[in-house]
Amino acid sequence: MEIIALLLPLAILLGLLFIGGFIWMAYHGQYDDLETPKYKMLIDANQKKIKKNHLSKKDVRDE
Amino acid sequence: MKNFMKNLASPEKIQQKILMCCHCDEFVFKAVYDEKSDPDHHKPFCCMGCLTVYQILSQKGLEDYYDIKNRTGIYRRRSPVEIQSLQYLFINDIAFMNEYSYLDANQYRTMEFYLEGIHCLGCLWLIEKFPSLVENVISAKLDLKKSIVKVTISKEGSFSTVAQEFNQLGYKPHPLKKNQDGEHLKTREERQFLLRIGIAAAGANNVMLYAISLYAGADGFFASIFNSLTVIFAIPVFSYCAFPFYKNAWQSLKNKNFSIDMPIAVSLLIGIAHGMFNYFTGIHENYFDSLTTLVFLLLLSRYFLKKIQENALSFQDLHFFYLGESLLRATDKTLLNFEEVHPKYITVNDCIKISSGNFIPADGKIIKGTTHVNTSLLTGESIPQEVGPHDSVFAGTQNISSEIIMQALKIKNETRLGMILNNVENGQKIKAPVVELTDKVSKYFILTVFGLALGLFCYHAFHGNLIHAVEQSLILLIVTCPCALALSVPLTFTRSLTKAAEHGIIIKSDIVLQKITKIKNIFLDKTGTITHGKLSVNSMCLPKNNTPIKKIFDVIVSLESDSKHPTAKALVEYATIKGGVKNEVTHHLEIPGVGVSGKINHQFYEINKHGVFENAEHIAKFNFIDDIRNDSKNTIQFLLSHNLKVHMLSGDNKSVVLDVAKKVNISPSQSYSELSPEEKNVLISKTPHSMMVGDGANDAIALANSHVGVAVLGAMDISLKAADVYLTTPGLSSVAKLITLSKETMKIIHRNLFLSLIYNSISVYLALRGWISPWAAAIIMPLSSLTVFLSSLYGTKKLRNLWK
């Protein structure tokens, strides 16, 4: 039963860490939009790169 | 998500049957193709607007938009793109910028736009690509649900460039004015609420963990450690997380009324006092595990209800679009040069150019041009009015055929629409508050429980054990906490509101459902509610017998396709369905207010208000009506069979109204014609328990003042604001659904009330006999919550059928 002396503080520490993380994230806007992010995962990250020089403001107007 | 999955339409499957526009996913009647890159015509587009956007996207290497869209499905429907070359220069105006955007510490400016036309995940992807698309854009974040994008630009950037780019890609941007303090407060509140839930969850779980060890028989040193831990973890839950309950209870105490939060707060406070007293006197017994779990569950259920109601409210926050589009204002007397301005800056006597399809921003008179205006939203008249120079036009009406120049005479609040708006706002303020059912019940609940506790105290005190008497009566107050009751109501409403929203019925508040069950009179607006609100061909007659019908349809499609006149649109729709094909036209001429003419196969044709003419010979005549919706008659039958009185209101003339009334079985004595918005309001205000169903601004005051206001699809923003319910599917059948929904929901709530009272009686009985203990409470409380949860989920048979 001595192991409880170690496990108990560890468990509490772990719990506090998660609560701290939760508070930190809530105050940094992580949960402000709960709708859009779930759809974002459906978009692949490895889409081909856009040619940036083609896209400057000037070019767009000329087209 | 379920709803979203339903919309997943596989593009291949649909293309086999009917052509769908590659860009906007609308049905294609007359396909256009990109001849250069797609000579084999694999990619149909419904209009030039969509095709242009497609070309721009492929030029920029953004074709992935279409991959993402087709792979992930459509989020919501959109309409074809209308490209207008607007510069949006007024956005760069300093005064405008200061009002609509804000600076942060890095000198970055942020502005929010509502984007018309957001409809799929491709849109999300495209918008968030903006930082790499447009120079000096730092970030662009899209809220898919609200279609609101937050754009941040650096010091060198310009919002008009951003707006132009949105416009070019087929999204119509509307800058949104931000009430920054209000928004800030809302975000903070929202975060606080989430924090409360999170901390309550963590606290309750830890308390439970140690409490179980105690129930399992931990003793000696461990027992005191575990007991201390339950106290430590319970403190933040009882203080920070449960704060809203104390606050609400205090407020109702101050206002001398009852609310469900009062017995909850009492139970919590007594539970805390009892537990703390035991802790300091060395008794390892408290009710913290049950009470912390209760706090968590209650917060959670209230959060869900709040969220779903907020979604409904965000519909009305869409501001006033017809006042949000940029306009062209004449810079000099010649009426040749125009500058772009925001409608806010229109002043009296300004001359404004209004192209077809746009809303008129102010009351005034026409200086140049002849056109038709759709006044149905303001007056309820179904047939568009022809207006020419010196005629008056009103704010909120829509220009539907050709370009005009008008002079503004009355602006903002002085316009007819502005006055209706003011009326609506006032109407909302005086709406009588409704006592929530739970609050009503809680009154009897509190009285009963306190009576019982007092009785128990007296009984034990009489038998001489004062400490035992205090303890037993306190425990009774703790365990009779109406947790299941408080939990079941928000749960049931959340479920009903969510389901309703999935089926296109947006309900702003749970109280509305409660109110609908008491409705006795239903007032239906005619134009746009019972009828389609637009013209269609009723019948055709051929004065000359030997003309082939096919030829007439071909002529109509060929000549009228590009016309924006409402009767022309009705004719083209009719002729296209009957198989009319477009032929080549020479000498094509459209004279607004007169008609169109042109030569096809060396024959001269003309279409005007009398019909179709071939070489000046009358060959076809048409009859137009504003058609009654398919489901109107059945819905009205349903309403009548539920003992509701159905009335019809209209601004239209008497003969039209009586004709419609006859067709849908409304008695002529309950059909009212030629009503002004104010008269509609008077009629509804003096009828108690009335529900108003309508769409236009002419219904808005009545919507605001009725017991329950329902705005139907296509309604103006102003009616959305005034209404309690908004139907996003066309037709009246949703009204029938709404009535069933509210009746069934209240049935579930009553059932849950009954169930939770049974559980409460059990705990009262146990407490009276002195058999209750913390672990018994820890079983009964969650069990009762689970029961009402399952009961809400199960619903009723009628409700399940309703959603099939």
PDB file of C-alpha atoms in Angstrom, chain B residues 273-487:
ATOM      1  CA  ALA B 273     -22.352  23.034   5.075  1.00  0.00           C
ATOM      2  CA  HIS B 274     -23.211  19.507   6.167  1.00  0.00           C
ATOM      3  CA  GLY B 275     -20.100  18.024   4.511  1.00  0.00           C
ATOM      4  CA  MET B 276     -17.772  20.672   5.916  1.00  0.00           C
ATOM      5  CA  PHE B 277     -19.188  20.314   9.391  1.00  0.00           C
ATOM      6  CA  ASN B 278     -18.653  16.560   9.219  1.00  0.00           C
ATOM      7  CA  TYR B 279     -15.149  17.035   7.858  1.00  0.00           C
ATOM      8  CA  PHE B 280     -14.048  19.288  10.696  1.00  0.00           C
ATOM      9  CA  THR B 281     -15.660  17.098  13.316  1.00  0.00           C
ATOM     10  CA  GLY B 282     -13.866  14.068  11.890  1.00  0.00           C
ATOM     11  CA  ILE B 283     -16.839  12.207  10.391  1.00  0.00           C
ATOM     12  CA  HIS B 284     -16.051  10.788   6.955  1.00  0.00           C
ATOM     13  CA  GLU B 285     -19.439  11.322   5.462  1.00  0.00           C
ATOM     14  CA  ASN B 286     -20.546  13.825   2.835  1.00  0.00           C
ATOM     15  CA  TYR B 287     -22.683  14.088  -0.292  1.00  0.00           C
ATOM     16  CA  PHE B 288     -20.001  15.785  -2.362  1.00  0.00           C
ATOM     17  CA  ASP B 289     -19.789  13.054  -5.007  1.00  0.00           C
ATOM     18  CA  SER B 290     -23.478  13.267  -5.905  1.00  0.00           C
ATOM     19  CA  LEU B 291     -23.585  17.034  -5.708  1.00  0.00           C
ATOM     20  CA  THR B 292     -20.493  17.676  -7.861  1.00  0.00           C
ATOM     21  CA  THR B 293     -21.768  15.285 -10.531  1.00  0.00           C
ATOM     22  CA  LEU B 294     -25.070  17.112 -10.409  1.00  0.00           C
ATOM     23  CA  VAL B 295     -23.358  20.463 -10.974  1.00  0.00           C
ATOM     24  CA  PHE B 296     -21.500  19.043 -13.955  1.00  0.00           C
ATOM     25  CA  LEU B 297     -24.577  17.475 -15.576  1.00  0.00           C
ATOM     26  CA  LEU B 298     -26.703  20.560 -15.063  1.00  0.00           C
ATOM     27  CA  LEU B 299     -24.084  22.866 -16.550  1.00  0.00           C
ATOM     28  CA  LEU B 300     -23.700  20.542 -19.518  1.00  0.00           C
ATOM     29  CA  SER B 301     -27.408  20.328 -20.277  1.00  0.00           C
ATOM     30  CA  ARG B 302     -27.750  24.091 -20.034  1.00  0.00           C
ATOM     31  CA  TYR B 303     -24.776  24.610 -22.314  1.00  0.00           C
ATOM     32  CA  PHE B 304     -26.324  22.466 -25.033  1.00  0.00           C
ATOM     33  CA  LEU B 305     -29.614  24.325 -24.836  1.00  0.00           C
ATOM     34  CA  LYS B 306     -27.833  27.671 -24.943  1.00  0.00           C
ATOM     35  CA  LYS B 307     -25.808  26.614 -27.972  1.00  0.00           C
ATOM     36  CA  ILE B 308     -28.763  25.483 -30.038  1.00  0.00           C
ATOM     37  CA  GLN B 309     -30.645  28.672 -29.249  1.00  0.00           C
ATOM     38  CA  GLU B 310     -27.650  30.776 -30.177  1.00  0.00           C
ATOM     39  CA  ASN B 311     -27.507  29.069 -33.546  1.00  0.00           C
ATOM     40  CA  ALA B 312     -31.083  30.052 -34.129  1.00  0.00           C
ATOM     41  CA  LEU B 313     -30.403  33.609 -33.054  1.00  0.00           C
ATOM     42  CA  SER B 314     -27.423  33.952 -35.376  1.00  0.00           C
ATOM     43  CA  PHE B 315     -29.908  33.746 -38.259  1.00  0.00           C
ATOM     44  CA  GLN B 316     -31.260  37.131 -37.345  1.00  0.00           C
ATOM     45  CA  ASP B 317     -27.851  38.672 -36.876  1.00  0.00           C
ATOM     46  CA  LEU B 318     -27.338  38.717 -40.604  1.00  0.00           C
ATOM     47  CA  HIS B 319     -27.953  42.455 -40.530  1.00  0.00           C
ATOM     48  CA  PHE B 320     -29.762  44.153 -43.317  1.00  0.00           C
ATOM     49  CA  PHE B 321     -28.319  43.068 -46.579  1.00  0.00           C
ATOM     50  CA  TYR B 322     -30.226  45.329 -48.806  1.00  0.00           C
ATOM     51  CA  LEU B 323     -28.607  48.094 -46.798  1.00  0.00           C
ATOM     52  CA  GLY B 324     -25.228  46.387 -46.907  1.00  0.00           C
ATOM     53  CA  GLU B 325     -24.529  46.280 -50.615  1.00  0.00           C
ATOM     54  CA  SER B 326     -22.461  49.007 -52.138  1.00  0.00           C
ATOM     55  CA  LEU B 327     -24.284  51.467 -54.343  1.00  0.00           C
ATOM     56  CA  LEU B 328     -23.456  53.784 -57.185  1.00  0.00           C
ATOM     57  CA  ARG B 329     -24.028  57.454 -56.419  1.00  0.00           C
ATOM     58  CA  ALA B 330     -23.900  60.185 -59.029  1.00  0.00           C
ATOM     59  CA  THR B 331     -21.019  62.543 -58.472  1.00  0.00           C
ATOM     60  CA  ASP B 332     -22.473  65.391 -60.540  1.00  0.00           C
ATOM     61  CA  LYS B 333     -25.727  66.636 -62.051  1.00  0.00           C
ATOM     62  CA  THR B 334     -25.121  65.058 -65.465  1.00  0.00           C
ATOM     63  CA  LEU B 335     -25.843  61.595 -64.073  1.00  0.00           C
ATOM     64  CA  LEU B 336     -22.971  60.169 -66.064  1.00  0.00           C
ATOM     65  CA  ASN B 337     -20.296  59.740 -63.420  1.00  0.00           C
ATOM     66  CA  PHE B 338     -20.816  57.510 -60.447  1.00  0.00           C
ATOM     67  CA  GLU B 339     -18.883  56.614 -57.344  1.00  0.00           C
ATOM     68  CA  GLU B 340     -19.284  53.594 -55.136  1.00  0.00           C
ATOM     69  CA  VAL B 341     -20.640  54.286 -51.667  1.00  0.00           C
ATOM     70  CA  HIS B 342     -21.865  52.318 -48.723  1.00  0.00           C
ATOM     71  CA  PRO B 343     -25.602  52.762 -48.171  1.00  0.00           C
ATOM     72  CA  LYS B 344     -24.842  54.264 -44.778  1.00  0.00           C
ATOM     73  CA  TYR B 345     -23.518  57.379 -46.434  1.00  0.00           C
ATOM     74  CA  ILE B 346     -26.483  58.058 -48.666  1.00  0.00           C
ATOM     75  CA  THR B 347     -27.981  61.439 -47.858  1.00  0.00           C
ATOM     76  CA  VAL B 348     -31.219  63.132 -48.877  1.00  0.00           C
ATOM     77  CA  ASN B 349     -31.256  64.279 -52.524  1.00  0.00           C
ATOM     78  CA  ASP B 350     -28.484  61.912 -53.599  1.00  0.00           C
ATOM     79  CA  CYS B 351     -29.003  60.360 -57.009  1.00  0.00           C
ATOM     80  CA  ILE B 352     -28.429  56.622 -56.955  1.00  0.00           C
ATOM     81  CA  LYS B 353     -28.142  54.123 -59.769  1.00  0.00           C
ATOM     82  CA  ILE B 354     -29.857  50.816 -59.024  1.00  0.00           C
ATOM     83  CA  SER B 355     -29.297  47.872 -61.305  1.00  0.00           C
ATOM     84  CA  SER B 356     -31.808  45.088 -61.651  1.00  0.00           C
ATOM     85  CA  GLY B 357     -31.888  42.569 -58.853  1.00  0.00           C
ATOM     86  CA  ASN B 358     -30.829  45.055 -56.215  1.00  0.00           C
ATOM     87  CA  PHE B 359     -32.837  46.428 -53.333  1.00  0.00           C
ATOM     88  CA  ILE B 360     -33.814  50.045 -53.220  1.00  0.00           C
ATOM     89  CA  PRO B 361     -32.059  51.649 -50.241  1.00  0.00           C
ATOM     90  CA  ALA B 362     -34.209  54.710 -49.605  1.00  0.00           C
ATOM     91  CA  ASP B 363     -37.652  56.152 -50.222  1.00  0.00           C
ATOM     92  CA  GLY B 364     -37.573  58.463 -53.209  1.00  0.00           C
ATOM     93  CA  LYS B 365     -38.617  59.049 -56.793  1.00  0.00           C
ATOM     94  CA  ILE B 366     -37.308  57.793 -60.089  1.00  0.00           C
ATOM     95  CA  ILE B 367     -35.444  60.276 -62.260  1.00  0.00           C
ATOM     96  CA  LYS B 368     -34.489  58.098 -65.162  1.00  0.00           C
ATOM     97  CA  GLY B 369     -35.503  54.695 -66.448  1.00  0.00           C
ATOM     98  CA  THR B 370     -38.568  52.490 -66.365  1.00  0.00           C
ATOM     99  CA  THR B 371     -38.629  49.254 -64.471  1.00  0.00           C
ATOM    100  CA  HIS B 372     -40.681  46.892 -62.366  1.00  0.00           C
ATOM    101  CA  VAL B 373     -40.366  46.763 -58.627  1.00  0.00           C
ATOM    102  CA  ASN B 374     -41.318  43.857 -56.444  1.00  0.00           C
ATOM    103  CA  THR B 375     -43.087  45.411 -53.505  1.00  0.00           C
ATOM    104  CA  SER B 376     -44.426  42.186 -52.061  1.00  0.00           C
ATOM    105  CA  LEU B 377     -42.102  42.323 -49.097  1.00  0.00           C
ATOM    106  CA  LEU B 378     -43.343  45.749 -48.122  1.00  0.00           C
ATOM    107  CA  THR B 379     -46.994  45.679 -49.128  1.00  0.00           C
ATOM    108  CA  GLY B 380     -47.866  42.057 -49.749  1.00  0.00           C
ATOM    109  CA  GLU B 381     -48.917  42.701 -53.336  1.00  0.00           C
ATOM    110  CA  SER B 382     -48.056  39.752 -55.521  1.00  0.00           C
ATOM    111  CA  ILE B 383     -47.815  41.409 -58.926  1.00  0.00           C
ATOM    112  CA  PRO B 384     -44.765  43.610 -59.579  1.00  0.00           C
ATOM    113  CA  GLN B 385     -45.476  47.242 -60.202  1.00  0.00           C
ATOM    114  CA  GLU B 386     -44.309  49.119 -63.228  1.00  0.00           C
ATOM    115  CA  VAL B 387     -42.684  52.412 -62.331  1.00  0.00           C
ATOM    116  CA  GLY B 388     -41.253  55.185 -64.464  1.00  0.00           C
ATOM    117  CA  PRO B 389     -39.856  58.693 -64.040  1.00  0.00           C
ATOM    118  CA  HIS B 390     -41.478  60.716 -61.187  1.00  0.00           C
ATOM    119  CA  ASP B 391     -42.978  57.588 -59.639  1.00  0.00           C
ATOM    120  CA  SER B 392     -42.258  56.913 -55.984  1.00  0.00           C
ATOM    121  CA  VAL B 393     -40.239  53.919 -54.885  1.00  0.00           C
ATOM    122  CA  PHE B 394     -39.735  52.659 -51.367  1.00  0.00           C
ATOM    123  CA  ALA B 395     -36.811  51.306 -49.429  1.00  0.00           C
ATOM    124  CA  GLY B 396     -36.882  47.536 -49.119  1.00  0.00           C
ATOM    125  CA  THR B 397     -38.515  46.930 -52.474  1.00  0.00           C
ATOM    126  CA  GLN B 398     -36.550  45.181 -55.173  1.00  0.00           C
ATOM    127  CA  ASN B 399     -35.803  46.437 -58.646  1.00  0.00           C
ATOM    128  CA  ILE B 400     -36.422  43.463 -60.896  1.00  0.00           C
ATOM    129  CA  SER B 401     -36.215  44.428 -64.529  1.00  0.00           C
ATOM    130  CA  SER B 402     -33.959  47.222 -65.678  1.00  0.00           C
ATOM    131  CA  GLU B 403     -31.577  49.838 -64.404  1.00  0.00           C
ATOM    132  CA  ILE B 404     -32.946  53.049 -62.916  1.00  0.00           C
ATOM    133  CA  ILE B 405     -31.615  56.207 -61.375  1.00  0.00           C
ATOM    134  CA  MET B 406     -33.496  57.474 -58.372  1.00  0.00           C
ATOM    135  CA  GLN B 407     -33.331  60.422 -56.062  1.00  0.00           C
ATOM    136  CA  ALA B 408     -33.385  59.670 -52.351  1.00  0.00           C
ATOM    137  CA  LEU B 409     -35.958  61.726 -50.471  1.00  0.00           C
ATOM    138  CA  LYS B 410     -36.223  59.914 -47.163  1.00  0.00           C
ATOM    139  CA  ILE B 411     -33.475  57.831 -45.630  1.00  0.00           C
ATOM    140  CA  LYS B 412     -32.929  55.382 -42.807  1.00  0.00           C
ATOM    141  CA  ASN B 413     -35.498  55.671 -40.008  1.00  0.00           C
ATOM    142  CA  GLU B 414     -37.731  58.032 -41.918  1.00  0.00           C
ATOM    143  CA  THR B 415     -38.448  55.536 -44.669  1.00  0.00           C
ATOM    144  CA  ARG B 416     -41.566  53.439 -44.516  1.00  0.00           C
ATOM    145  CA  LEU B 417     -39.412  50.405 -43.866  1.00  0.00           C
ATOM    146  CA  GLY B 418     -37.499  52.227 -41.145  1.00  0.00           C
ATOM    147  CA  MET B 419     -40.733  53.023 -39.369  1.00  0.00           C
ATOM    148  CA  ILE B 420     -41.834  49.400 -39.551  1.00  0.00           C
ATOM    149  CA  LEU B 421     -38.467  48.464 -38.100  1.00  0.00           C
ATOM    150  CA  ASN B 422     -38.940  50.772 -35.149  1.00  0.00           C
ATOM    151  CA  ASN B 423     -42.365  49.304 -34.603  1.00  0.00           C
ATOM    152  CA  VAL B 424     -40.885  45.803 -34.579  1.00  0.00           C
ATOM    153  CA  GLU B 425     -38.301  46.706 -31.987  1.00  0.00           C
ATOM    154  CA  ASN B 426     -40.965  48.208 -29.764  1.00  0.00           C
ATOM    155  CA  GLY B 427     -43.209  45.192 -30.237  1.00  0.00           C
ATOM    156  CA  GLN B 428     -40.460  42.907 -29.035  1.00  0.00           C
ATOM    157  CA  LYS B 429     -39.926  44.889 -25.895  1.00  0.00           C
ATOM    158  CA  ILE B 430     -43.529  44.675 -24.776  1.00  0.00           C
ATOM    159  CA  LYS B 431     -43.937  40.962 -25.403  1.00  0.00           C
ATOM    160  CA  ALA B 432     -45.183  39.483 -22.157  1.00  0.00           C
ATOM    161  CA  PRO B 433     -42.726  37.198 -20.378  1.00  0.00           C
ATOM    162  CA  VAL B 434     -43.758  33.577 -20.044  1.00  0.00           C
ATOM    163  CA  VAL B 435     -43.171  31.659 -16.853  1.00  0.00           C
ATOM    164  CA  GLU B 436     -41.178  28.560 -17.600  1.00  0.00           C
ATOM    165  CA  LEU B 437     -42.874  25.360 -16.653  1.00  0.00           C
ATOM    166  CA  THR B 438     -40.025  24.261 -14.375  1.00  0.00           C
ATOM    167  CA  ASP B 439     -40.198  27.516 -12.483  1.00  0.00           C
ATOM    168  CA  LYS B 440     -43.888  27.002 -11.936  1.00  0.00           C
ATOM    169  CA  VAL B 441     -43.301  23.484 -10.656  1.00  0.00           C
ATOM    170  CA  SER B 442     -40.418  24.547  -8.459  1.00  0.00           C
ATOM    171  CA  LYS B 443     -42.756  26.736  -6.414  1.00  0.00           C
ATOM    172  CA  TYR B 444     -44.784  23.747  -5.222  1.00  0.00           C
ATOM    173  CA  PHE B 445     -41.630  21.711  -4.984  1.00  0.00           C
ATOM    174  CA  ILE B 446     -39.927  24.112  -2.602  1.00  0.00           C
ATOM    175  CA  LEU B 447     -43.015  24.467  -0.428  1.00  0.00           C
ATOM    176  CA  THR B 448     -43.515  20.702  -0.169  1.00  0.00           C
ATOM    177  CA  VAL B 449     -39.892  19.887   0.565  1.00  0.00           C
ATOM    178  CA  PHE B 450     -39.514  22.596   3.190  1.00  0.00           C
ATOM    179  CA  GLY B 451     -42.778  21.490   4.784  1.00  0.00           C
ATOM    180  CA  LEU B 452     -41.542  17.909   4.940  1.00  0.00           C
ATOM    181  CA  ALA B 453     -38.167  18.954   6.345  1.00  0.00           C
ATOM    182  CA  LEU B 454     -39.875  21.014   9.008  1.00  0.00           C
ATOM    183  CA  GLY B 455     -42.149  18.114   9.889  1.00  0.00           C
ATOM    184  CA  LEU B 456     -39.201  15.745  10.133  1.00  0.00           C
ATOM    185  CA  PHE B 457     -37.331  18.206  12.337  1.00  0.00           C
ATOM    186  CA  CYS B 458     -40.318  18.593  14.659  1.00  0.00           C
ATOM    187  CA  TYR B 459     -40.793  14.832  14.831  1.00  0.00           C
ATOM    188  CA  HIS B 460     -37.195  14.159  15.914  1.00  0.00           C
ATOM    189  CA  ALA B 461     -37.072  17.241  18.158  1.00  0.00           C
ATOM    190  CA  PHE B 462     -40.233  16.040  19.839  1.00  0.00           C
ATOM    191  CA  HIS B 463     -38.488  12.756  20.562  1.00  0.00           C
ATOM    192  CA  GLY B 464     -35.735  14.697  22.258  1.00  0.00           C
ATOM    193  CA  ASN B 465     -32.821  14.300  19.831  1.00  0.00           C
ATOM    194  CA  LEU B 466     -32.119  17.819  18.618  1.00  0.00           C
ATOM    195  CA  ILE B 467     -28.838  17.107  16.765  1.00  0.00           C
ATOM    196  CA  HIS B 468     -30.365  14.114  15.049  1.00  0.00           C
ATOM    197  CA  ALA B 469     -33.364  16.252  14.140  1.00  0.00           C
ATOM    198  CA  VAL B 470     -31.180  18.902  12.494  1.00  0.00           C
ATOM    199  CA  GLU B 471     -29.117  16.342  10.615  1.00  0.00           C
ATOM    200  CA  GLN B 472     -32.056  14.322   9.318  1.00  0.00           C
ATOM    201  CA  SER B 473     -33.934  17.370   8.063  1.00  0.00           C
ATOM    202  CA  LEU B 474     -30.787  18.726   6.373  1.00  0.00           C
ATOM    203  CA  ILE B 475     -30.176  15.404   4.663  1.00  0.00           C
ATOM    204  CA  LEU B 476     -33.756  15.426   3.446  1.00  0.00           C
ATOM    205  CA  LEU B 477     -33.150  18.820   1.848  1.00  0.00           C
ATOM    206  CA  ILE B 478     -29.946  17.586   0.192  1.00  0.00           C
ATOM    207  CA  VAL B 479     -31.306  14.396  -1.301  1.00  0.00           C
ATOM    208  CA  THR B 480     -34.504  15.958  -2.591  1.00  0.00           C
ATOM    209  CA  CYS B 481     -32.474  18.193  -4.874  1.00  0.00           C
ATOM    210  CA  PRO B 482     -34.575  18.277  -8.062  1.00  0.00           C
ATOM    211  CA  CYS B 483     -31.660  17.257 -10.255  1.00  0.00           C
ATOM    212  CA  ALA B 484     -33.563  15.053 -12.660  1.00  0.00           C
ATOM    213  CA  LEU B 485     -36.214  17.702 -13.036  1.00  0.00           C
ATOM    214  CA  ALA B 486     -33.712  20.454 -13.739  1.00  0.00           C
ATOM    215  CA  LEU B 487     -31.819  18.215 -16.119  1.00  0.00           C
TER     216      LEU B 487
END
